[in-house]
Structures are given as C-alpha cells and as structure tokens.
C-alpha cells in the first residue's frame, strides 16, 4: 500500500463522510475499521438540513431520503400545557435544498456511503483493523493495528481519528477529553405503536417538557423512539427491564399502557470536547472530538460538519494549497463546538427539565415574530453554526 494516502480510523458516519469527500477530491484514503462489518447500533436518527445538503454533494442524500421520513415540522409540548409551539422549516426554505429534518438511522448512511464508495479507485476499506497506536514525524503518520495478537504498521501522510467517543487515536496522542458525564442515563424505548392515532396534531419530532419526567418522541420508519432521562438510583440492569420501560411509557399518554416494545437501550450521557482537534498530522472528528447529550440531534450532524470542513481543507493542501489552510479546522470546528453545540444541547436539556412556563412564553414570543422565527430555525437546523464557524478562522 502506498504511503501517499490519508488514513482514517473508524467507519462510522463521520469517518465515511470524510473518506468519500477526500476520495472524490482526488485524495487516496484507507479506512481502518475495528469491526468486521459496519456498526448496526441504533443511535442517531436525525439529519439536519445542511447535513443533507453536504450528503447530496456525495450522492448520498437521495438514497438516504428514500429510506427515511421527512419531518418538516417539530414541536414542543408539556404534560401540563399540551402543545406549546410548532415550527416549520418552510420558513428557511431559501437557505437549504432540504427544508426538513430527515428521520433515519445512522447505520443506513454508513451502508449507503460504503456502497457508493467501495469501487472508487481512491477508496480502500479494511475491516478487522483496530488502531492501537499512533506515531508521527515530519513526513507522515504511522498507525499500529493489533489483530489476533499480531501487530501491523500502516503509514499515511495524514491520519483522521473518527474512531468514536473512546477514540484510541485521541488517547494515543494524550489529548484530554475535557468536560463531564451527566449522572442521568438516557433510556431509548422503541415501539411500533401509532402515536398519531391518539395524540392530536402530533409532529414526527416532539419534545415534551416536564420537571419530573420529560421525554421526546421521534418517528423513524416503522417505529417511534421515546427517549427518557433516568436519574433514579436504579441499576442499569433494572432500568433496562420491560417493566421499567413500560412504567415510563405509561406516562406518555394517560390511559395507554402495555406497549409493544421493539428495543430498549441505555446510554451514558456526556458533554466533552477534546482539548485540541489537531496534533501535527493527526486530526479528530465526530465523537472522537466531542460528545454531547442528544437533545437537538447535534452529535453526528456536528461530526459530519467536522468531516466536510477538514476533508475540504486536507484536499486543498494535498493539491498544493499552503498548509496553514489546515490550521483553520481546529479554530472553526472546536470553536463552534464549544460556542454552539455544547451550549445549546445543555440549554435544550434545561428547557425540557423545566415546568415549561417560562420556556413556553419564550417560544410563543419567537413564533409571534417572523424574523425571530427565522433566526431560531437557522439555529436549530445548525445552519447558524456553519455560518459562525466560517467567521472563526
Ligand atoms: C441514543 C442516541 C441518539 C442519538 N441521536 C442523534 C441524532 O439524532 N442526531 C445526531 O446528530 N447525533 C445523535 N447521536 C450521536 C451520534 O450517534 C454520534 O455523534 C455519532 O455516532 C458519531 O459518529 P462517529 O462516526 O464520530 O462515531 P461512531 O458512530 O462511534 O463510529 C466510530 C467507528 O469507529 C470504529 N472504531 C472504534 N474504535 C476503533 C479503533 N480503535 N480502530 C478502528 N476503528 C475503531 C467503531 O467500530 C465505529 O465504526 C445520538 C446518540 C445516541 C446515543
């Protein structure tokens, strides 16, 4: 294998977007994935408008849209007040080719990208290749892969760590992952139950504030996902039982209980940002660089924005631009992660934990003013984060 390539650790959504972008831009890539196949894990299910615009450039938006559900509106409710406000992305249709959230699992995107790229001459994929160590010098990066007790070295000109929250690349470089872990855990319960039939005027994306037990409902093809934060002392084993899940689901619609449950999954929730997104010839993107609570669906989306920002800069440098071009990646993406993604995901959590009185009043004021509605939708859709990133470097 030629050293004249970019190595990418991790074939999640962010690693594969970076790989596809670079390969299309004429830069050879090798993706090193620890698993023997792409992950099946059901995590992100929301794609925001500018992310779909970026995926369109890679030929991946149309097949993804064909497998997902378009959600042109989203809404906030409380158990006490019912519907507080509904927003429609039509108000920002002049800023994006995709004025809706797409509800679709991230595992569909990775399969689409892999399918599109696997015969591309600049794209190489290696499964069963866990990256265990990184060393770099002035000319390139050497990565150690450990498999069945054997070590193998792979070398490239640059390395992108897209290997998720426990990133071996980040650890190997000793980059701190600053922030904290919430004591609450996130319980995701999915059900084929038809909530449209019993909740009037429901959107496919609906956040319900409540000081005791807030939750949100997201529709994906064939299922609804109900997400709850679990802050009681109950053990992980106990909260993943059907009885516990049914007790939470019984609070969603008064009088409805005993749901058909398809999956129950428990996640830890963190707010962490790597101290640097770059060290020498190695870069961090996606969950390797930052993790946050899922309120607002900004983790994977922000990670895909990292991937596109970095890949376009690396491609420019590969083809002769000054290397300073790459310095802007850390400034822009780390800056906007702190200023925007961390700030608003924490704010979103506080809003849902509230009684909804103040939060509801502020939403009504935004709805009553067309300019504020537009500004709000640009923020929620993450378009404002991209504008802000471009101002930072
Ligand atoms: C319940 C839940 C809901 C969520 N909903 C949303 C949402 O709606 N919208 C949103 O934007 N985000 C959401 N997120 C966050 C989103 O899932 C992550 O931000 C996203 O998966 C990050 O993608 P990634 O490619 O950076 O990392 P990952 O998806 O974690 O992929 C990392 C890849 O690297 C591989 N790997 C790991 N270690 C190594 C190694 N040492 N060597 C080689 N390969 C390695 C892994 O096998 C994996 O394939 C949600 C998260 C959860 C838990």
XYZ file of C-alpha atoms and ligand atoms in Angstrom:
446
model
C 0.000 0.000 0.000
C 1.387 3.419 -0.944
C 2.100 5.845 1.909
C 0.632 8.548 -0.286
C -2.789 8.468 1.331
C -4.886 9.727 4.203
C -5.608 7.124 6.879
C -8.973 7.249 8.631
C -9.589 5.326 11.865
C -13.280 4.376 12.123
C -16.034 3.692 9.577
C -18.870 5.440 11.407
C -20.841 8.232 9.731
C -18.101 10.833 10.187
C -15.188 8.647 9.044
C -17.034 7.550 5.915
C -18.152 11.093 5.033
C -14.523 12.272 5.340
C -13.364 9.304 3.248
C -15.957 9.887 0.498
C -15.200 13.607 0.370
C -11.438 13.069 0.100
C -11.715 10.260 -2.462
C -13.980 12.405 -4.671
C -11.466 15.254 -4.362
C -8.700 13.032 -5.748
C -7.060 12.050 -2.435
C -6.468 8.316 -1.823
C -7.852 7.116 1.539
C -7.681 3.948 3.611
C -10.360 3.467 6.256
C -9.306 1.235 9.165
C -12.348 -0.147 10.994
C -12.056 -2.302 14.104
C -15.304 -4.190 13.445
C -15.729 -6.998 10.934
C -18.642 -5.057 9.417
C -20.257 -1.627 9.691
C -21.954 -0.962 13.035
C -25.657 -1.873 13.354
C -26.088 0.201 16.518
C -29.215 2.356 16.576
C -28.057 5.800 17.702
C -28.504 8.981 15.691
C -31.773 9.194 13.777
C -31.974 12.889 12.847
C -30.242 14.512 9.894
C -30.453 18.315 9.779
C -30.950 20.337 6.559
C -27.323 21.470 5.962
C -26.055 17.941 6.649
C -28.387 16.652 3.914
C -27.037 19.373 1.608
C -23.499 18.102 2.305
C -24.504 14.463 1.752
C -26.099 15.500 -1.539
C -22.666 16.553 -2.792
C -21.528 12.952 -2.183
C -24.571 11.398 -3.902
C -25.781 10.045 -0.548
C -28.761 12.308 0.243
C -31.273 10.866 -2.264
C -30.814 7.196 -1.219
C -30.916 8.238 2.458
C -34.109 10.256 1.965
C -35.624 7.250 0.170
C -35.056 5.178 3.338
C -36.120 7.820 5.882
C -39.030 10.026 6.883
C -39.165 13.740 6.162
C -40.129 15.795 9.226
C -40.856 19.361 8.009
C -42.100 20.395 11.463
C -41.108 19.810 15.079
C -42.873 20.789 18.241
C -42.552 21.416 21.947
C -45.164 20.306 24.447
C -45.520 19.976 28.189
C -47.538 17.423 30.083
C -49.304 20.384 31.752
C -49.965 22.746 28.804
C -50.105 20.347 25.836
C -48.731 21.872 22.617
C -46.528 24.931 23.316
C -45.297 25.680 19.807
C -44.708 24.087 16.441
C -42.036 25.230 13.976
C -41.901 24.598 10.237
C -38.624 24.549 8.292
C -40.520 26.043 5.315
C -39.604 29.446 6.817
C -35.924 28.833 5.888
C -36.513 27.011 2.588
C -34.478 29.705 0.786
C -31.308 28.651 2.679
C -31.256 24.876 2.054
C -32.205 22.310 -0.568
C -33.667 20.186 2.253
C -36.041 22.232 4.463
C -36.839 19.374 6.865
C -35.240 17.044 9.381
C -34.743 13.572 7.957
C -35.554 10.817 10.430
C -33.380 7.813 9.505
C -30.880 5.671 11.429
C -27.181 6.448 11.046
C -26.499 2.795 10.109
C -28.386 3.431 6.841
C -25.992 6.267 5.973
C -22.834 4.229 6.577
C -24.144 1.436 4.343
C -25.095 3.882 1.586
C -21.682 5.579 1.689
C -19.801 2.292 1.738
C -21.892 1.014 -1.191
C -21.258 4.189 -3.195
C -17.525 4.241 -2.492
C -16.374 0.622 -2.494
C -15.381 0.528 -6.159
C -13.933 4.070 -6.202
C -10.215 3.916 -7.131
C -9.230 6.312 -4.295
C -11.139 4.408 -1.595
C -9.855 1.441 0.375
C -11.712 -0.123 3.318
C -10.090 -2.510 5.799
C -12.306 -4.226 8.362
C -10.948 -6.094 11.449
C -8.317 -3.369 11.737
C -8.367 -1.808 15.226
C -5.995 1.111 15.514
C -3.979 0.699 18.725
C -1.263 3.342 18.494
C -0.134 6.407 16.555
C 3.311 7.854 15.882
C 4.062 10.805 13.668
C 7.024 12.625 12.169
C 7.522 15.498 9.739
C 6.616 13.408 6.697
C 3.705 11.268 7.856
C 1.844 9.182 10.416
C 2.383 5.522 11.362
C -0.523 3.647 12.825
C -0.296 0.314 14.629
C -3.078 -2.182 14.068
C -3.381 -5.034 16.549
C -5.148 -8.159 15.393
C -5.100 -11.671 16.872
C -2.042 -10.801 18.954
C -0.163 -9.576 15.855
C 0.896 -6.005 15.187
C 0.984 -4.390 11.795
C 2.125 -0.882 10.868
C 0.305 1.213 8.273
C 1.632 4.562 7.108
C -0.013 7.571 5.502
C 0.567 11.277 5.002
C -2.203 12.284 7.435
C -4.478 10.492 9.915
C -8.090 11.298 10.802
C -9.307 9.866 14.126
C -13.015 9.147 13.545
C -12.987 6.253 15.995
C -15.774 7.367 18.320
C -16.028 8.559 21.906
C -13.370 6.167 23.289
C -11.026 7.124 20.439
C -7.750 5.172 20.544
C -6.249 7.892 18.322
C -7.110 10.637 20.851
C -5.796 8.542 23.754
C -2.645 7.567 21.916
C -1.847 11.261 21.363
C -2.642 12.069 25.006
C -5.253 14.690 24.085
C -7.533 15.445 27.053
C -11.281 14.959 26.646
C -12.431 17.845 28.813
C -15.925 18.084 30.269
C -18.212 15.932 32.350
C -20.568 12.960 32.383
C -24.163 13.550 33.493
C -25.361 11.384 36.392
C -28.515 10.729 34.328
C -28.609 7.956 31.764
C -30.612 8.006 28.534
C -33.145 5.225 28.024
C -34.391 4.739 24.469
C -37.545 2.670 24.090
C -38.801 1.932 20.585
C -42.308 0.815 19.722
C -44.400 0.301 16.566
C -47.360 1.915 18.416
C -49.111 4.575 16.271
C -48.912 7.759 18.376
C -50.568 9.789 15.581
C -53.790 7.883 16.266
C -54.076 9.139 19.852
C -52.091 12.402 20.182
C -53.859 15.163 18.223
C -51.690 17.316 15.892
C -48.515 15.389 16.721
C -45.330 16.012 14.667
C -42.803 13.261 13.916
C -40.411 15.146 16.215
C -41.907 16.193 19.536
C -40.168 17.294 22.757
C -42.218 17.169 25.973
C -41.002 19.235 28.953
C -41.765 18.124 32.499
C -39.860 18.732 35.755
C -40.423 15.144 36.913
C -40.108 13.110 33.732
C -39.533 14.815 30.402
C -39.149 12.803 27.202
C -39.162 13.163 23.460
C -40.819 11.211 20.688
C -39.113 10.695 17.334
C -40.631 8.774 14.485
C -38.351 6.655 12.272
C -39.525 4.283 9.524
C -41.723 1.628 11.145
C -41.125 2.722 14.753
C -41.342 5.542 17.266
C -38.389 6.130 19.584
C -39.263 7.500 23.020
C -36.237 8.860 24.898
C -36.228 9.421 28.657
C -33.548 10.532 31.081
C -33.305 8.162 34.008
C -31.904 9.782 37.135
C -33.018 7.429 39.857
C -30.677 5.125 41.721
C -31.988 2.034 39.923
C -29.237 -0.181 38.475
C -28.521 -0.352 34.731
C -29.972 -3.878 34.713
C -33.199 -2.761 36.379
C -33.829 0.239 34.073
C -33.420 -1.957 31.008
C -36.218 -4.319 32.034
C -39.536 -4.316 30.164
C -41.385 -3.464 33.398
C -39.316 -0.330 33.914
C -39.689 0.703 30.250
C -43.444 0.097 30.421
C -43.666 2.264 33.571
C -42.042 5.176 31.681
C -44.142 4.625 28.565
C -47.315 4.633 30.669
C -46.606 8.314 31.440
C -46.668 9.324 27.748
C -50.422 9.158 27.042
C -52.794 8.951 30.031
C -54.705 5.694 29.925
C -52.404 3.953 27.433
C -50.061 1.275 28.749
C -48.649 -2.124 27.913
C -46.946 -1.029 24.693
C -45.420 -3.431 22.214
C -41.708 -2.765 22.753
C -39.194 -3.435 19.978
C -35.940 -2.330 21.666
C -34.719 -0.928 24.983
C -31.265 0.651 25.026
C -29.446 2.540 27.770
C -26.723 5.127 27.105
C -24.416 7.223 29.267
C -24.657 10.946 28.532
C -21.612 13.209 28.375
C -20.589 16.760 27.497
C -16.926 16.561 26.476
C -14.694 18.323 23.968
C -11.120 17.341 23.073
C -8.571 19.940 24.149
C -7.381 20.109 20.555
C -8.858 18.724 17.329
C -5.387 18.541 15.797
C -1.935 17.362 16.750
C 0.652 17.541 13.951
C -0.606 15.449 11.048
C -3.440 13.873 13.012
C -6.974 15.254 13.336
C -10.009 14.308 15.398
C -13.570 14.459 14.049
C -17.018 13.426 15.297
C -17.397 11.693 18.654
C -13.614 11.298 18.915
C -13.512 15.114 19.164
C -16.748 15.937 21.020
C -19.765 14.305 22.615
C -22.955 15.836 23.942
C -26.451 14.940 25.066
C -28.780 14.011 22.175
C -31.238 16.921 22.636
C -31.347 18.721 19.317
C -29.620 15.914 17.388
C -26.287 17.680 17.047
C -23.642 14.976 17.725
C -23.468 13.144 14.419
C -24.563 16.216 12.472
C -21.769 18.283 14.019
C -19.371 15.400 13.352
C -20.336 15.310 9.665
C -19.771 19.087 9.547
C -16.271 18.457 11.020
C -15.640 15.791 8.372
C -16.566 18.057 5.453
C -14.662 21.051 6.849
C -11.485 19.011 7.422
C -11.672 16.960 4.211
C -12.024 20.036 2.008
C -9.001 21.663 3.704
C -6.877 18.491 3.516
C -7.774 18.056 -0.160
C -6.762 21.666 -0.871
C -3.395 21.158 0.847
C -2.908 17.789 -0.885
C -3.280 19.594 -4.213
C -0.814 22.357 -3.349
C -2.505 24.951 -1.100
C -0.457 26.322 1.833
C -0.546 24.049 4.921
C -1.916 26.963 7.004
C -5.252 26.123 5.388
C -5.491 23.134 7.756
C -4.975 25.273 10.886
C -8.423 26.729 10.347
C -10.036 23.349 11.011
C -9.366 23.334 14.772
C -10.206 27.026 15.136
C -13.513 26.736 13.324
C -14.817 23.370 14.420
C -13.568 23.321 18.013
C -14.704 26.921 18.411
C -18.195 26.237 17.175
C -18.459 23.005 19.157
C -17.859 24.939 22.374
C -19.855 28.037 21.473
C -22.781 26.342 19.878
C -23.184 22.557 20.159
C -22.220 22.281 23.834
C -24.101 25.437 24.797
C -27.379 24.625 23.064
C -27.531 20.923 23.948
C -27.136 21.871 27.640
C -29.751 24.639 27.221
C -32.138 22.185 25.496
C -31.838 19.818 28.461
C -32.589 22.627 30.955
C -35.652 23.690 28.930
C -37.097 20.187 28.977
C -36.445 19.799 32.704
C -38.453 22.960 33.398
C -42.175 23.405 34.078
C -42.465 24.920 30.591
C -43.988 28.188 31.851
C -41.028 30.436 31.013
C -39.831 28.254 28.149
C -43.336 28.251 26.624
C -43.573 32.045 26.887
C -40.232 32.472 25.109
C -41.301 30.069 22.318
C -44.560 31.990 21.854
C -42.624 35.267 21.560
C -40.364 33.691 18.904
C -43.374 32.337 16.994
C -45.069 35.755 17.035
C -42.136 37.439 15.252
C -41.201 36.247 11.723
C -37.593 37.496 11.979
C -37.060 35.733 15.314
C -38.678 32.545 13.964
C -36.254 32.564 11.067
C -33.273 33.176 13.349
C -34.452 30.368 15.638
C -34.848 27.894 12.761
C -31.402 28.773 11.412
C -30.016 27.942 14.859
C -31.964 24.703 15.403
C -31.147 23.435 11.899
C -27.418 24.101 12.590
C -27.142 26.453 9.585
C -26.183 29.240 12.013
C -23.386 27.067 13.434
C -21.835 26.748 9.987
C -22.061 30.499 9.407
C -20.451 31.088 12.808
C -17.692 28.521 12.109
C -16.765 30.334 8.898
C -16.332 33.565 10.922
C -13.945 31.928 13.409
C -10.835 31.176 11.393
C -29.482 7.393 21.655
C -28.659 8.320 20.822
C -29.293 9.111 19.903
C -28.562 9.991 19.124
N -29.228 10.760 18.241
C -28.552 11.627 17.474
C -29.237 12.390 16.465
O -30.447 12.250 16.265
N -28.500 13.245 15.718
C -27.163 13.388 15.891
O -26.567 14.217 15.201
N -26.472 12.639 16.782
C -27.127 11.760 17.569
N -26.448 10.953 18.444
C -24.966 10.974 18.458
C -24.389 10.106 17.318
O -24.821 8.776 17.443
C -22.874 10.174 17.309
O -22.494 11.537 17.382
C -22.291 9.541 16.026
O -22.414 8.140 16.053
C -20.824 9.905 15.863
O -20.326 9.328 14.692
P -18.766 8.965 14.579
O -18.580 8.463 13.181
O -17.957 10.116 15.041
O -18.526 7.818 15.667
P -19.170 6.367 15.789
O -20.530 6.334 15.194
O -18.990 5.956 17.194
O -18.245 5.468 14.852
C -16.922 5.144 15.230
C -16.437 3.973 14.369
O -15.075 3.728 14.711
C -14.868 2.348 14.970
N -13.746 2.246 15.916
C -13.766 2.458 17.260
N -12.527 2.299 17.779
C -11.709 1.992 16.732
C -10.317 1.738 16.616
N -9.509 1.745 17.683
N -9.820 1.454 15.384
C -10.619 1.440 14.279
N -11.943 1.666 14.336
C -12.484 1.965 15.549
C -16.205 1.867 15.521
O -16.338 0.449 15.352
C -17.190 2.670 14.653
O -17.462 2.021 13.433
C -27.153 10.066 19.255
C -26.500 9.247 20.165
C -27.240 8.385 20.949
C -26.537 7.504 21.929
